[in-house]
Amino acid sequence: MRSHLKALLCIVLPFTAASYGIAEDLDKAPPSFAHLGRKAVFADFSHVGLSLSFDALNGKARARAVIEFEVREAGMPVFDMIPSAESVTLDGVAVDRSAVSAVKDPDKQSTVRVLSVDVVPNQKHTLEMVYDLSGKVTFSQGTVSAGFFMSDLSDREYWEQYAPTNFEFDQYAQTMSVEISGTDKRHEIFANGEVEELAMNKWQVSYPSYYSTSSFYFHLVKQGRFNVSRSTYQGLAAEIPLTVYSISQSNVSTGMQRLKEYMAELEGTYGAFAHPSFTAYITDSGGGMEYCGATVTSLWALGHETTHSWFARGVMPANGNAGWIDEAIASWRDDNYPRSNGPSRSPRMLGGFSPYKRFTTQDAYSYGADLISDFDSMVARSSDSGMKGVLRDMFATFKRQTITVQMFQGHMEQALGTSLQAFFDKYIYGRTNSGMVESRNAGWDVNWSHHPRPFTQEELLKIR
Ligand SMILES: [Zn+2]
């Protein structure tokens, strides 16, 4: 009986687990679409194995990626990678590299890669690609500098700049092997994964399986280029390793001291830190960008970017439409949690864009933060802890998971015990009686002296 049951479980369980895995991620994917008279379908990655080889002598960087994925409906798999593949293999069979084409989505919001080979649903496939990455790396006198930095305020600026990846709905594990040849200078890696040094200039980096395309942090530099401080913070749930590094020693000292203060503040307000460690690269100027348990930021924006390890990279957006939520929350916190007297502003679109749009609207910062103040005044009628308490619950429920705007709406409706459909239609989805409100992709009214602006390409080149 017992062994019979065990045998039965062995047969049933793997299938069930795999089915649930697909359901969770792909339920939040954009719709499949017609391409070349056939169907392009979004994929669910389970693992990417990335091998990076840096040749310091000849100034070349080569990459080999092995992606394990499934699809739910038969069709041509969609993924993204900006570099062009030099060779492509699907399930062990060579495919002409022209089979991986760059395609506009049906709403012309973004560009994706479609592999023009139909694959069978609900079984594991392996896609292997080799490509050149030399343009993303600075080589100088036997040293290698590779900062795989990202942005969420314009299209195609996540991990697809450096490696094959998916849209933000997809959470998957990634393992990276990194090797530098042609130099006797020792290098080091700052990353938000587990870094294992195998030999001099040879490492393995393992990222957790809840990460998505906007999560990964990787910075490879010559050892000694930066001042580094390592410490630990005794968190509510675990001892958290902290790393702060910068060209400037005063940035490092002040950064580490403030980081500990922010950790205490944010754990106190929202609950225990969700990631294995925290790494901060402090720059002298510029804005900031968040990763899971990591940031590149100037000192003044460190609090904002640390908040994003709770909202943005703790509770994670499943798509571009959900990107405003965390900027609104982090900005509301920066403003010291003001409470409004109710909404009295003209509606704008925050989260009603095309499902193919991948980045956050600029209106998230000021207009979005005002909406969180509105929610705070609504919640405060029945709860002393106000919106902070609702966000604390949201973090406990959804940490290390992705959320859509509809899931946020559901969470707010549960907290308030009433439908918020009309409110969301008007102030978030941009639906009014006279039709859709205009989206404001171009017209920025963000005060960048108050909110961290994105780094420019020139700045990113300088700091990598
Ligand atoms: Zn932000």
GROMACS .gro file of C-alpha atoms and ligand atoms in nm:
model
  465
    1MET     CA    1   0.000   0.000   0.000
    2ARG     CA    2   0.265   0.238   0.112
    3SER     CA    3   0.507   0.174  -0.173
    4HIS     CA    4   0.219   0.172  -0.416
    5LEU     CA    5   0.114   0.518  -0.296
    6LYS     CA    6   0.470   0.643  -0.315
    7ALA     CA    7   0.504   0.519  -0.673
    8LEU     CA    8   0.177   0.688  -0.761
    9LEU     CA    9   0.293   1.016  -0.606
   10CYS     CA   10   0.617   0.999  -0.802
   11ILE     CA   11   0.422   0.978  -1.124
   12VAL     CA   12   0.163   1.240  -1.039
   13LEU     CA   13   0.363   1.505  -0.852
   14PRO     CA   14   0.621   1.614  -1.111
   15PHE     CA   15   0.350   1.663  -1.369
   16THR     CA   16   0.134   1.862  -1.127
   17ALA     CA   17   0.424   2.082  -1.014
   18ALA     CA   18   0.524   2.155  -1.373
   19SER     CA   19   0.166   2.240  -1.465
   20TYR     CA   20   0.136   2.483  -1.173
   21GLY     CA   21   0.470   2.642  -1.269
   22ILE     CA   22   0.339   2.720  -1.616
   23ALA     CA   23   0.004   2.842  -1.490
   24GLU     CA   24   0.155   3.093  -1.249
   25ASP     CA   25   0.398   3.265  -1.485
   26LEU     CA   26   0.222   3.239  -1.823
   27ASP     CA   27  -0.113   3.355  -1.679
   28LYS     CA   28   0.046   3.700  -1.657
   29ALA     CA   29   0.208   3.689  -2.004
   30PRO     CA   30   0.092   3.913  -2.292
   31PRO     CA   31  -0.136   3.740  -2.547
   32SER     CA   32   0.015   3.524  -2.821
   33PHE     CA   33  -0.001   3.687  -3.165
   34ALA     CA   34   0.002   3.611  -3.536
   35HIS     CA   35   0.335   3.630  -3.717
   36LEU     CA   36   0.409   3.516  -4.074
   37GLY     CA   37   0.067   3.352  -4.085
   38ARG     CA   38   0.152   3.141  -3.780
   39LYS     CA   39   0.132   3.187  -3.405
   40ALA     CA   40   0.401   3.341  -3.183
   41VAL     CA   41   0.362   3.222  -2.821
   42PHE     CA   42   0.520   3.344  -2.499
   43ALA     CA   43   0.746   3.096  -2.323
   44ASP     CA   44   0.802   3.002  -1.959
   45PHE     CA   45   1.175   2.981  -1.882
   46SER     CA   46   1.278   2.749  -1.598
   47HIS     CA   47   1.657   2.793  -1.618
   48VAL     CA   48   1.920   2.981  -1.815
   49GLY     CA   49   2.282   2.867  -1.809
   50LEU     CA   50   2.507   3.150  -1.921
   51SER     CA   51   2.880   3.110  -1.994
   52LEU     CA   52   3.075   3.433  -2.034
   53SER     CA   53   3.437   3.434  -2.157
   54PHE     CA   54   3.634   3.757  -2.146
   55ASP     CA   55   3.958   3.769  -2.345
   56ALA     CA   56   4.149   4.060  -2.189
   57LEU     CA   57   4.437   4.032  -2.437
   58ASN     CA   58   4.228   4.067  -2.753
   59GLY     CA   59   3.939   4.268  -2.607
   60LYS     CA   60   3.669   4.012  -2.686
   61ALA     CA   61   3.369   3.892  -2.486
   62ARG     CA   62   3.184   3.577  -2.594
   63ALA     CA   63   2.866   3.431  -2.450
   64ARG     CA   64   2.690   3.098  -2.472
   65ALA     CA   65   2.336   3.065  -2.335
   66VAL     CA   66   2.134   2.750  -2.276
   67ILE     CA   67   1.765   2.821  -2.207
   68GLU     CA   68   1.528   2.558  -2.074
   69PHE     CA   69   1.166   2.653  -2.139
   70GLU     CA   70   0.811   2.532  -2.205
   71VAL     CA   71   0.516   2.676  -2.391
   72ARG     CA   72   0.151   2.616  -2.315
   73GLU     CA   73   0.016   2.637  -2.671
   74ALA     CA   74   0.186   2.513  -2.988
   75GLY     CA   75   0.365   2.786  -3.178
   76MET     CA   76   0.684   2.980  -3.232
   77PRO     CA   77   0.846   3.075  -2.899
   78VAL     CA   78   0.883   3.445  -2.808
   79PHE     CA   79   1.174   3.567  -2.598
   80ASP     CA   80   1.413   3.862  -2.613
   81MET     CA   81   1.784   3.927  -2.657
   82ILE     CA   82   1.926   4.240  -2.820
   83PRO     CA   83   2.262   4.091  -2.930
   84SER     CA   84   2.234   3.882  -3.249
   85ALA     CA   85   2.292   3.509  -3.217
   86GLU     CA   86   2.577   3.369  -3.426
   87SER     CA   87   2.462   3.010  -3.388
   88VAL     CA   88   2.132   2.862  -3.271
   89THR     CA   89   2.038   2.509  -3.162
   90LEU     CA   90   1.688   2.395  -3.063
   91ASP     CA   91   1.654   2.063  -2.880
   92GLY     CA   92   1.997   1.960  -3.007
   93VAL     CA   93   1.926   2.040  -3.372
   94ALA     CA   94   2.105   2.328  -3.546
   95VAL     CA   95   1.871   2.603  -3.667
   96ASP     CA   96   1.970   2.873  -3.917
   97ARG     CA   97   2.041   3.192  -3.722
   98SER     CA   98   1.803   3.383  -3.951
   99ALA     CA   99   1.525   3.183  -3.780
  100VAL     CA  100   1.562   3.418  -3.481
  101SER     CA  101   1.412   3.743  -3.602
  102ALA     CA  102   1.337   4.076  -3.433
  103VAL     CA  103   0.962   4.139  -3.451
  104LYS     CA  104   0.735   4.425  -3.340
  105ASP     CA  105   0.448   4.321  -3.114
  106PRO     CA  106   0.094   4.374  -3.250
  107ASP     CA  107   0.059   4.710  -3.065
  108LYS     CA  108   0.404   4.826  -3.182
  109GLN     CA  109   0.507   4.894  -2.822
  110SER     CA  110   0.821   4.686  -2.816
  111THR     CA  111   1.042   4.450  -3.014
  112VAL     CA  112   1.082   4.083  -2.934
  113ARG     CA  113   1.266   3.785  -3.076
  114VAL     CA  114   1.059   3.511  -3.235
  115LEU     CA  115   1.216   3.173  -3.315
  116SER     CA  116   1.036   3.069  -3.634
  117VAL     CA  117   1.015   2.701  -3.541
  118ASP     CA  118   0.692   2.558  -3.396
  119VAL     CA  119   0.743   2.382  -3.063
  120VAL     CA  120   0.521   2.131  -2.884
  121PRO     CA  121   0.345   2.255  -2.568
  122ASN     CA  122   0.389   2.122  -2.212
  123GLN     CA  123   0.729   1.965  -2.253
  124LYS     CA  124   1.078   2.094  -2.186
  125HIS     CA  125   1.272   2.248  -2.475
  126THR     CA  126   1.633   2.362  -2.487
  127LEU     CA  127   1.743   2.661  -2.691
  128GLU     CA  128   2.116   2.724  -2.718
  129MET     CA  129   2.274   3.038  -2.864
  130VAL     CA  130   2.626   3.174  -2.903
  131TYR     CA  131   2.679   3.548  -2.939
  132ASP     CA  132   2.932   3.830  -2.911
  133LEU     CA  133   2.917   4.070  -2.616
  134SER     CA  134   3.238   4.271  -2.672
  135GLY     CA  135   3.049   4.600  -2.719
  136LYS     CA  136   2.907   4.575  -2.365
  137VAL     CA  137   3.249   4.551  -2.203
  138THR     CA  138   3.537   4.794  -2.145
  139PHE     CA  139   3.885   4.643  -2.193
  140SER     CA  140   4.185   4.846  -2.082
  141GLN     CA  141   4.547   4.742  -2.015
  142GLY     CA  142   4.470   4.387  -1.908
  143THR     CA  143   4.155   4.479  -1.714
  144VAL     CA  144   3.792   4.396  -1.785
  145SER     CA  145   3.494   4.612  -1.677
  146ALA     CA  146   3.147   4.470  -1.731
  147GLY     CA  147   2.856   4.638  -1.552
  148PHE     CA  148   2.534   4.480  -1.676
  149PHE     CA  149   2.320   4.775  -1.560
  150MET     CA  150   1.951   4.826  -1.647
  151SER     CA  151   1.671   5.085  -1.659
  152ASP     CA  152   1.292   5.062  -1.627
  153LEU     CA  153   1.196   5.394  -1.787
  154SER     CA  154   1.248   5.304  -2.154
  155ASP     CA  155   1.200   4.999  -2.374
  156ARG     CA  156   1.436   4.698  -2.387
  157GLU     CA  157   1.670   4.809  -2.110
  158TYR     CA  158   1.648   4.505  -1.883
  159TRP     CA  159   1.861   4.189  -1.899
  160GLU     CA  160   1.789   4.146  -2.275
  161GLN     CA  161   2.075   4.391  -2.333
  162TYR     CA  162   2.318   4.118  -2.224
  163ALA     CA  163   2.154   3.776  -2.246
  164PRO     CA  164   1.841   3.594  -2.360
  165THR     CA  165   1.554   3.659  -2.122
  166ASN     CA  166   1.180   3.704  -2.108
  167PHE     CA  167   0.925   3.968  -2.014
  168GLU     CA  168   0.893   4.047  -1.641
  169PHE     CA  169   0.610   3.797  -1.583
  170ASP     CA  170   0.861   3.511  -1.602
  171GLN     CA  171   1.059   3.413  -1.291
  172TYR     CA  172   1.342   3.169  -1.351
  173ALA     CA  173   1.677   3.054  -1.214
  174GLN     CA  174   2.000   3.157  -1.382
  175THR     CA  175   2.350   3.016  -1.343
  176MET     CA  176   2.645   3.204  -1.484
  177SER     CA  177   2.998   3.078  -1.536
  178VAL     CA  178   3.246   3.359  -1.585
  179GLU     CA  179   3.608   3.333  -1.697
  180ILE     CA  180   3.874   3.592  -1.785
  181SER     CA  181   4.178   3.494  -1.990
  182GLY     CA  182   4.477   3.687  -2.122
  183THR     CA  183   4.565   3.880  -1.806
  184ASP     CA  184   4.743   3.827  -1.475
  185LYS     CA  185   4.540   4.101  -1.306
  186ARG     CA  186   4.295   3.972  -1.047
  187HIS     CA  187   3.926   4.070  -1.087
  188GLU     CA  188   3.620   4.057  -0.861
  189ILE     CA  189   3.243   4.030  -0.904
  190PHE     CA  190   2.965   4.221  -0.730
  191ALA     CA  191   2.633   4.043  -0.784
  192ASN     CA  192   2.299   3.972  -0.621
  193GLY     CA  193   2.348   3.599  -0.666
  194GLU     CA  194   2.574   3.354  -0.487
  195VAL     CA  195   2.928   3.408  -0.617
  196GLU     CA  196   3.170   3.117  -0.593
  197GLU     CA  197   3.532   3.178  -0.690
  198LEU     CA  198   3.657   2.859  -0.861
  199ALA     CA  199   4.007   2.984  -0.942
  200MET     CA  200   4.172   3.319  -1.010
  201ASN     CA  201   3.945   3.506  -1.259
  202LYS     CA  202   3.701   3.214  -1.275
  203TRP     CA  203   3.362   3.210  -1.101
  204GLN     CA  204   3.020   3.056  -1.085
  205VAL     CA  205   2.725   3.288  -1.001
  206SER     CA  206   2.387   3.138  -0.908
  207TYR     CA  207   2.077   3.357  -0.900
  208PRO     CA  208   1.757   3.256  -0.711
  209SER     CA  209   1.462   3.111  -0.905
  210TYR     CA  210   1.227   3.400  -0.814
  211TYR     CA  211   1.430   3.649  -1.019
  212SER     CA  212   1.300   3.793  -1.347
  213THR     CA  213   1.456   3.999  -1.627
  214SER     CA  214   1.461   4.315  -1.411
  215SER     CA  215   1.623   4.146  -1.108
  216PHE     CA  216   1.978   4.041  -1.199
  217TYR     CA  217   2.276   4.246  -1.083
  218PHE     CA  218   2.624   4.174  -1.223
  219HIS     CA  219   2.935   4.390  -1.209
  220LEU     CA  220   3.279   4.253  -1.298
  221VAL     CA  221   3.581   4.478  -1.234
  222LYS     CA  222   3.953   4.469  -1.161
  223GLN     CA  223   4.008   4.399  -0.794
  224GLY     CA  224   4.093   4.714  -0.602
  225ARG     CA  225   3.919   4.954  -0.840
  226PHE     CA  226   3.664   5.033  -0.569
  227ASN     CA  227   3.667   5.099  -0.199
  228VAL     CA  228   3.453   4.824  -0.046
  229SER     CA  229   3.289   4.783   0.292
  230ARG     CA  230   3.133   4.452   0.399
  231SER     CA  231   2.918   4.414   0.707
  232THR     CA  232   2.604   4.238   0.827
  233TYR     CA  233   2.268   4.362   0.939
  234GLN     CA  234   2.077   4.159   1.195
  235GLY     CA  235   1.741   4.151   1.019
  236LEU     CA  236   1.406   4.035   1.159
  237ALA     CA  237   1.430   3.697   0.983
  238ALA     CA  238   1.800   3.653   0.906
  239GLU     CA  239   2.146   3.803   0.924
  240ILE     CA  240   2.183   3.997   0.600
  241PRO     CA  241   2.526   4.039   0.439
  242LEU     CA  242   2.575   4.400   0.323
  243THR     CA  243   2.826   4.521   0.062
  244VAL     CA  244   2.874   4.889  -0.019
  245TYR     CA  245   3.130   4.993  -0.282
  246SER     CA  246   3.230   5.315  -0.452
  247ILE     CA  247   3.527   5.501  -0.596
  248SER     CA  248   3.501   5.731  -0.295
  249GLN     CA  249   3.577   5.606   0.059
  250SER     CA  250   3.344   5.868   0.213
  251ASN     CA  251   3.057   5.738  -0.006
  252VAL     CA  252   3.130   5.389   0.126
  253SER     CA  253   3.137   5.491   0.494
  254THR     CA  254   2.829   5.711   0.476
  255GLY     CA  255   2.650   5.461   0.248
  256MET     CA  256   2.700   5.169   0.487
  257GLN     CA  257   2.586   5.372   0.788
  258ARG     CA  258   2.272   5.496   0.610
  259LEU     CA  259   2.197   5.156   0.457
  260LYS     CA  260   2.172   5.007   0.807
  261GLU     CA  261   1.935   5.288   0.910
  262TYR     CA  262   1.717   5.229   0.601
  263MET     CA  263   1.711   4.852   0.663
  264ALA     CA  264   1.583   4.915   1.018
  265GLU     CA  265   1.325   5.168   0.898
  266LEU     CA  266   1.194   4.951   0.612
  267GLU     CA  267   1.186   4.624   0.808
  268GLY     CA  268   1.000   4.812   1.082
  269THR     CA  269   0.742   4.948   0.839
  270TYR     CA  270   0.697   4.664   0.587
  271GLY     CA  271   0.843   4.344   0.736
  272ALA     CA  272   1.152   4.126   0.706
  273PHE     CA  273   1.390   4.186   0.413
  274ALA     CA  274   1.319   3.930   0.136
  275HIS     CA  275   1.656   3.874  -0.033
  276PRO     CA  276   1.978   3.682   0.053
  277SER     CA  277   2.196   3.998   0.070
  278PHE     CA  278   2.216   4.367  -0.018
  279THR     CA  279   2.477   4.529  -0.244
  280ALA     CA  280   2.498   4.904  -0.310
  281TYR     CA  281   2.721   5.067  -0.571
  282ILE     CA  282   2.734   5.437  -0.474
  283THR     CA  283   2.810   5.678  -0.758
  284ASP     CA  284   2.910   6.045  -0.721
  285SER     CA  285   2.636   6.175  -0.948
  286GLY     CA  286   2.339   6.054  -1.148
  287GLY     CA  287   2.019   5.889  -1.033
  288GLY     CA  288   1.954   5.535  -0.930
  289MET     CA  289   1.829   5.194  -1.033
  290GLU     CA  290   1.704   4.905  -0.824
  291TYR     CA  291   1.766   4.531  -0.841
  292CYS     CA  292   1.668   4.246  -0.606
  293GLY     CA  293   1.879   4.325  -0.299
  294ALA     CA  294   2.104   4.560  -0.494
  295THR     CA  295   2.121   4.913  -0.631
  296VAL     CA  296   2.337   5.152  -0.828
  297THR     CA  297   2.265   5.494  -0.684
  298SER     CA  298   2.397   5.826  -0.573
  299LEU     CA  299   2.397   5.866  -0.196
  300TRP     CA  300   2.088   6.088  -0.172
  301ALA     CA  301   1.865   5.830  -0.347
  302LEU     CA  302   1.986   5.529  -0.144
  303GLY     CA  303   1.673   5.531   0.075
  304HIS     CA  304   1.442   5.532  -0.229
  305GLU     CA  305   1.637   5.253  -0.400
  306THR     CA  306   1.654   5.044  -0.082
  307THR     CA  307   1.274   5.076  -0.053
  308HIS     CA  308   1.257   4.908  -0.393
  309SER     CA  309   1.392   4.585  -0.244
  310TRP     CA  310   1.050   4.569  -0.074
  311PHE     CA  311   0.838   4.714  -0.359
  312ALA     CA  312   0.966   4.666  -0.719
  313ARG     CA  313   1.212   4.387  -0.646
  314GLY     CA  314   1.044   4.232  -0.339
  315VAL     CA  315   0.685   4.250  -0.459
  316MET     CA  316   0.770   4.260  -0.831
  317PRO     CA  317   0.578   4.406  -1.127
  318ALA     CA  318   0.455   4.135  -1.369
  319ASN     CA  319   0.459   4.384  -1.658
  320GLY     CA  320   0.502   4.748  -1.758
  321ASN     CA  321   0.147   4.830  -1.651
  322ALA     CA  322   0.228   4.730  -1.292
  323GLY     CA  323   0.555   4.928  -1.286
  324TRP     CA  324   0.392   5.245  -1.151
  325ILE     CA  325   0.283   5.080  -0.823
  326ASP     CA  326   0.629   5.052  -0.671
  327GLU     CA  327   0.744   5.398  -0.790
  328ALA     CA  328   0.428   5.545  -0.637
  329ILE     CA  329   0.490   5.366  -0.306
  330ALA     CA  330   0.863   5.453  -0.292
  331SER     CA  331   0.789   5.819  -0.375
  332TRP     CA  332   0.511   5.832  -0.113
  333ARG     CA  333   0.769   5.705   0.139
  334ASP     CA  334   1.027   5.964   0.018
  335ASP     CA  335   0.765   6.237   0.076
  336ASN     CA  336   0.725   6.112   0.435
  337TYR     CA  337   0.384   5.947   0.383
  338PRO     CA  338   0.145   6.242   0.326
  339ARG     CA  339  -0.230   6.173   0.364
  340SER     CA  340  -0.458   6.339   0.108
  341ASN     CA  341  -0.806   6.482   0.141
  342GLY     CA  342  -0.933   6.270  -0.145
  343PRO     CA  343  -0.870   6.270  -0.518
  344SER     CA  344  -0.929   6.601  -0.694
  345ARG     CA  345  -0.711   6.591  -1.001
  346SER     CA  346  -0.757   6.523  -1.369
  347PRO     CA  347  -0.713   6.153  -1.447
  348ARG     CA  348  -0.405   6.014  -1.616
  349MET     CA  349  -0.315   5.671  -1.741
  350LEU     CA  350  -0.089   5.477  -1.505
  351GLY     CA  351  -0.158   5.112  -1.576
  352GLY     CA  352  -0.392   5.080  -1.873
  353PHE     CA  353  -0.136   5.061  -2.153
  354SER     CA  354  -0.087   4.781  -2.406
  355PRO     CA  355   0.004   4.445  -2.246
  356TYR     CA  356   0.320   4.450  -2.462
  357LYS     CA  357   0.452   4.776  -2.308
  358ARG     CA  358   0.741   4.686  -2.084
  359PHE     CA  359   0.848   4.999  -1.898
  360THR     CA  360   0.707   5.231  -1.631
  361THR     CA  361   0.525   5.554  -1.709
  362GLN     CA  362   0.687   5.875  -1.581
  363ASP     CA  363   0.358   5.968  -1.412
  364ALA     CA  364   0.426   5.697  -1.152
  365TYR     CA  365   0.638   5.930  -0.937
  366SER     CA  366   0.421   6.234  -0.858
  367TYR     CA  367   0.073   6.143  -0.979
  368GLY     CA  368   0.115   5.783  -0.863
  369ALA     CA  369   0.239   5.891  -0.519
  370ASP     CA  370  -0.068   6.121  -0.488
  371LEU     CA  371  -0.292   5.819  -0.549
  372ILE     CA  372  -0.123   5.628  -0.266
  373SER     CA  373  -0.200   5.932  -0.044
  374ASP     CA  374  -0.564   5.899  -0.155
  375PHE     CA  375  -0.568   5.530  -0.065
  376ASP     CA  376  -0.413   5.622   0.271
  377SER     CA  377  -0.699   5.859   0.352
  378MET     CA  378  -0.957   5.597   0.246
  379VAL     CA  379  -0.795   5.322   0.457
  380ALA     CA  380  -0.747   5.557   0.755
  381ARG     CA  381  -1.125   5.582   0.802
  382SER     CA  382  -1.129   5.228   0.935
  383SER     CA  383  -0.769   5.147   1.024
  384ASP     CA  384  -0.514   5.336   1.235
  385SER     CA  385  -0.219   5.195   1.038
  386GLY     CA  386  -0.359   5.336   0.711
  387MET     CA  387  -0.199   5.249   0.381
  388LYS     CA  388   0.131   5.152   0.549
  389GLY     CA  389  -0.053   4.860   0.710
  390VAL     CA  390  -0.209   4.760   0.378
  391LEU     CA  391   0.133   4.765   0.212
  392ARG     CA  392   0.281   4.562   0.496
  393ASP     CA  393   0.011   4.297   0.429
  394MET     CA  394   0.075   4.319   0.057
  395PHE     CA  395   0.446   4.258   0.110
  396ALA     CA  396   0.376   3.958   0.336
  397THR     CA  397   0.137   3.812   0.076
  398PHE     CA  398   0.328   3.880  -0.247
  399LYS     CA  399   0.700   3.903  -0.162
  400ARG     CA  400   0.921   3.728  -0.422
  401GLN     CA  401   0.617   3.712  -0.652
  402THR     CA  402   0.503   3.923  -0.945
  403ILE     CA  403   0.182   4.127  -0.934
  404THR     CA  404  -0.043   4.283  -1.197
  405VAL     CA  405  -0.246   4.604  -1.151
  406GLN     CA  406  -0.557   4.383  -1.121
  407MET     CA  407  -0.396   4.197  -0.828
  408PHE     CA  408  -0.315   4.531  -0.661
  409GLN     CA  409  -0.675   4.641  -0.718
  410GLY     CA  410  -0.795   4.315  -0.560
  411HIS     CA  411  -0.569   4.370  -0.259
  412MET     CA  412  -0.698   4.729  -0.212
  413GLU     CA  413  -1.061   4.616  -0.248
  414GLN     CA  414  -1.007   4.349   0.016
  415ALA     CA  415  -0.851   4.607   0.250
  416LEU     CA  416  -1.135   4.856   0.200
  417GLY     CA  417  -1.415   4.599   0.173
  418THR     CA  418  -1.560   4.768  -0.133
  419SER     CA  419  -1.528   4.771  -0.511
  420LEU     CA  420  -1.274   5.016  -0.649
  421GLN     CA  421  -1.355   4.951  -1.014
  422ALA     CA  422  -1.476   5.306  -1.082
  423PHE     CA  423  -1.173   5.454  -0.904
  424PHE     CA  424  -0.925   5.235  -1.092
  425ASP     CA  425  -1.104   5.297  -1.424
  426LYS     CA  426  -1.078   5.671  -1.376
  427TYR     CA  427  -0.741   5.723  -1.211
  428ILE     CA  428  -0.533   5.422  -1.319
  429TYR     CA  429  -0.667   5.249  -1.631
  430GLY     CA  430  -0.747   5.584  -1.795
  431ARG     CA  431  -1.105   5.489  -1.887
  432THR     CA  432  -1.349   5.779  -1.866
  433ASN     CA  433  -1.705   5.835  -1.989
  434SER     CA  434  -1.567   6.024  -2.287
  435GLY     CA  435  -1.320   5.747  -2.376
  436MET     CA  436  -0.958   5.681  -2.284
  437VAL     CA  437  -0.750   5.962  -2.134
  438GLU     CA  438  -0.437   6.045  -2.320
  439SER     CA  439  -0.124   5.863  -2.216
  440ARG     CA  440   0.169   6.084  -2.132
  441ASN     CA  441   0.468   5.895  -2.262
  442ALA     CA  442   0.645   6.206  -2.380
  443GLY     CA  443   0.543   6.488  -2.147
  444TRP     CA  444   0.742   6.453  -1.826
  445ASP     CA  445   0.664   6.664  -1.523
  446VAL     CA  446   0.887   6.473  -1.285
  447ASN     CA  447   1.098   6.680  -1.051
  448TRP     CA  448   1.426   6.492  -1.085
  449SER     CA  449   1.585   6.684  -0.799
  450HIS     CA  450   1.338   6.500  -0.578
  451HIS     CA  451   1.310   6.158  -0.747
  452PRO     CA  452   1.604   5.958  -0.878
  453ARG     CA  453   1.631   6.006  -1.254
  454PRO     CA  454   1.759   5.726  -1.475
  455PHE     CA  455   2.130   5.720  -1.558
  456THR     CA  456   2.220   5.839  -1.908
  457GLN     CA  457   2.399   5.601  -2.148
  458GLU     CA  458   2.715   5.814  -2.111
  459GLU     CA  459   2.702   5.782  -1.731
  460LEU     CA  460   2.646   5.407  -1.750
  461LEU     CA  461   2.949   5.373  -1.978
  462LYS     CA  462   3.159   5.571  -1.732
  463ILE     CA  463   3.056   5.381  -1.420
  464ARG     CA  464   3.069   5.028  -1.567
  465ZN      ZN  465   1.225   5.435  -0.805
   0.00000   0.00000   0.00000
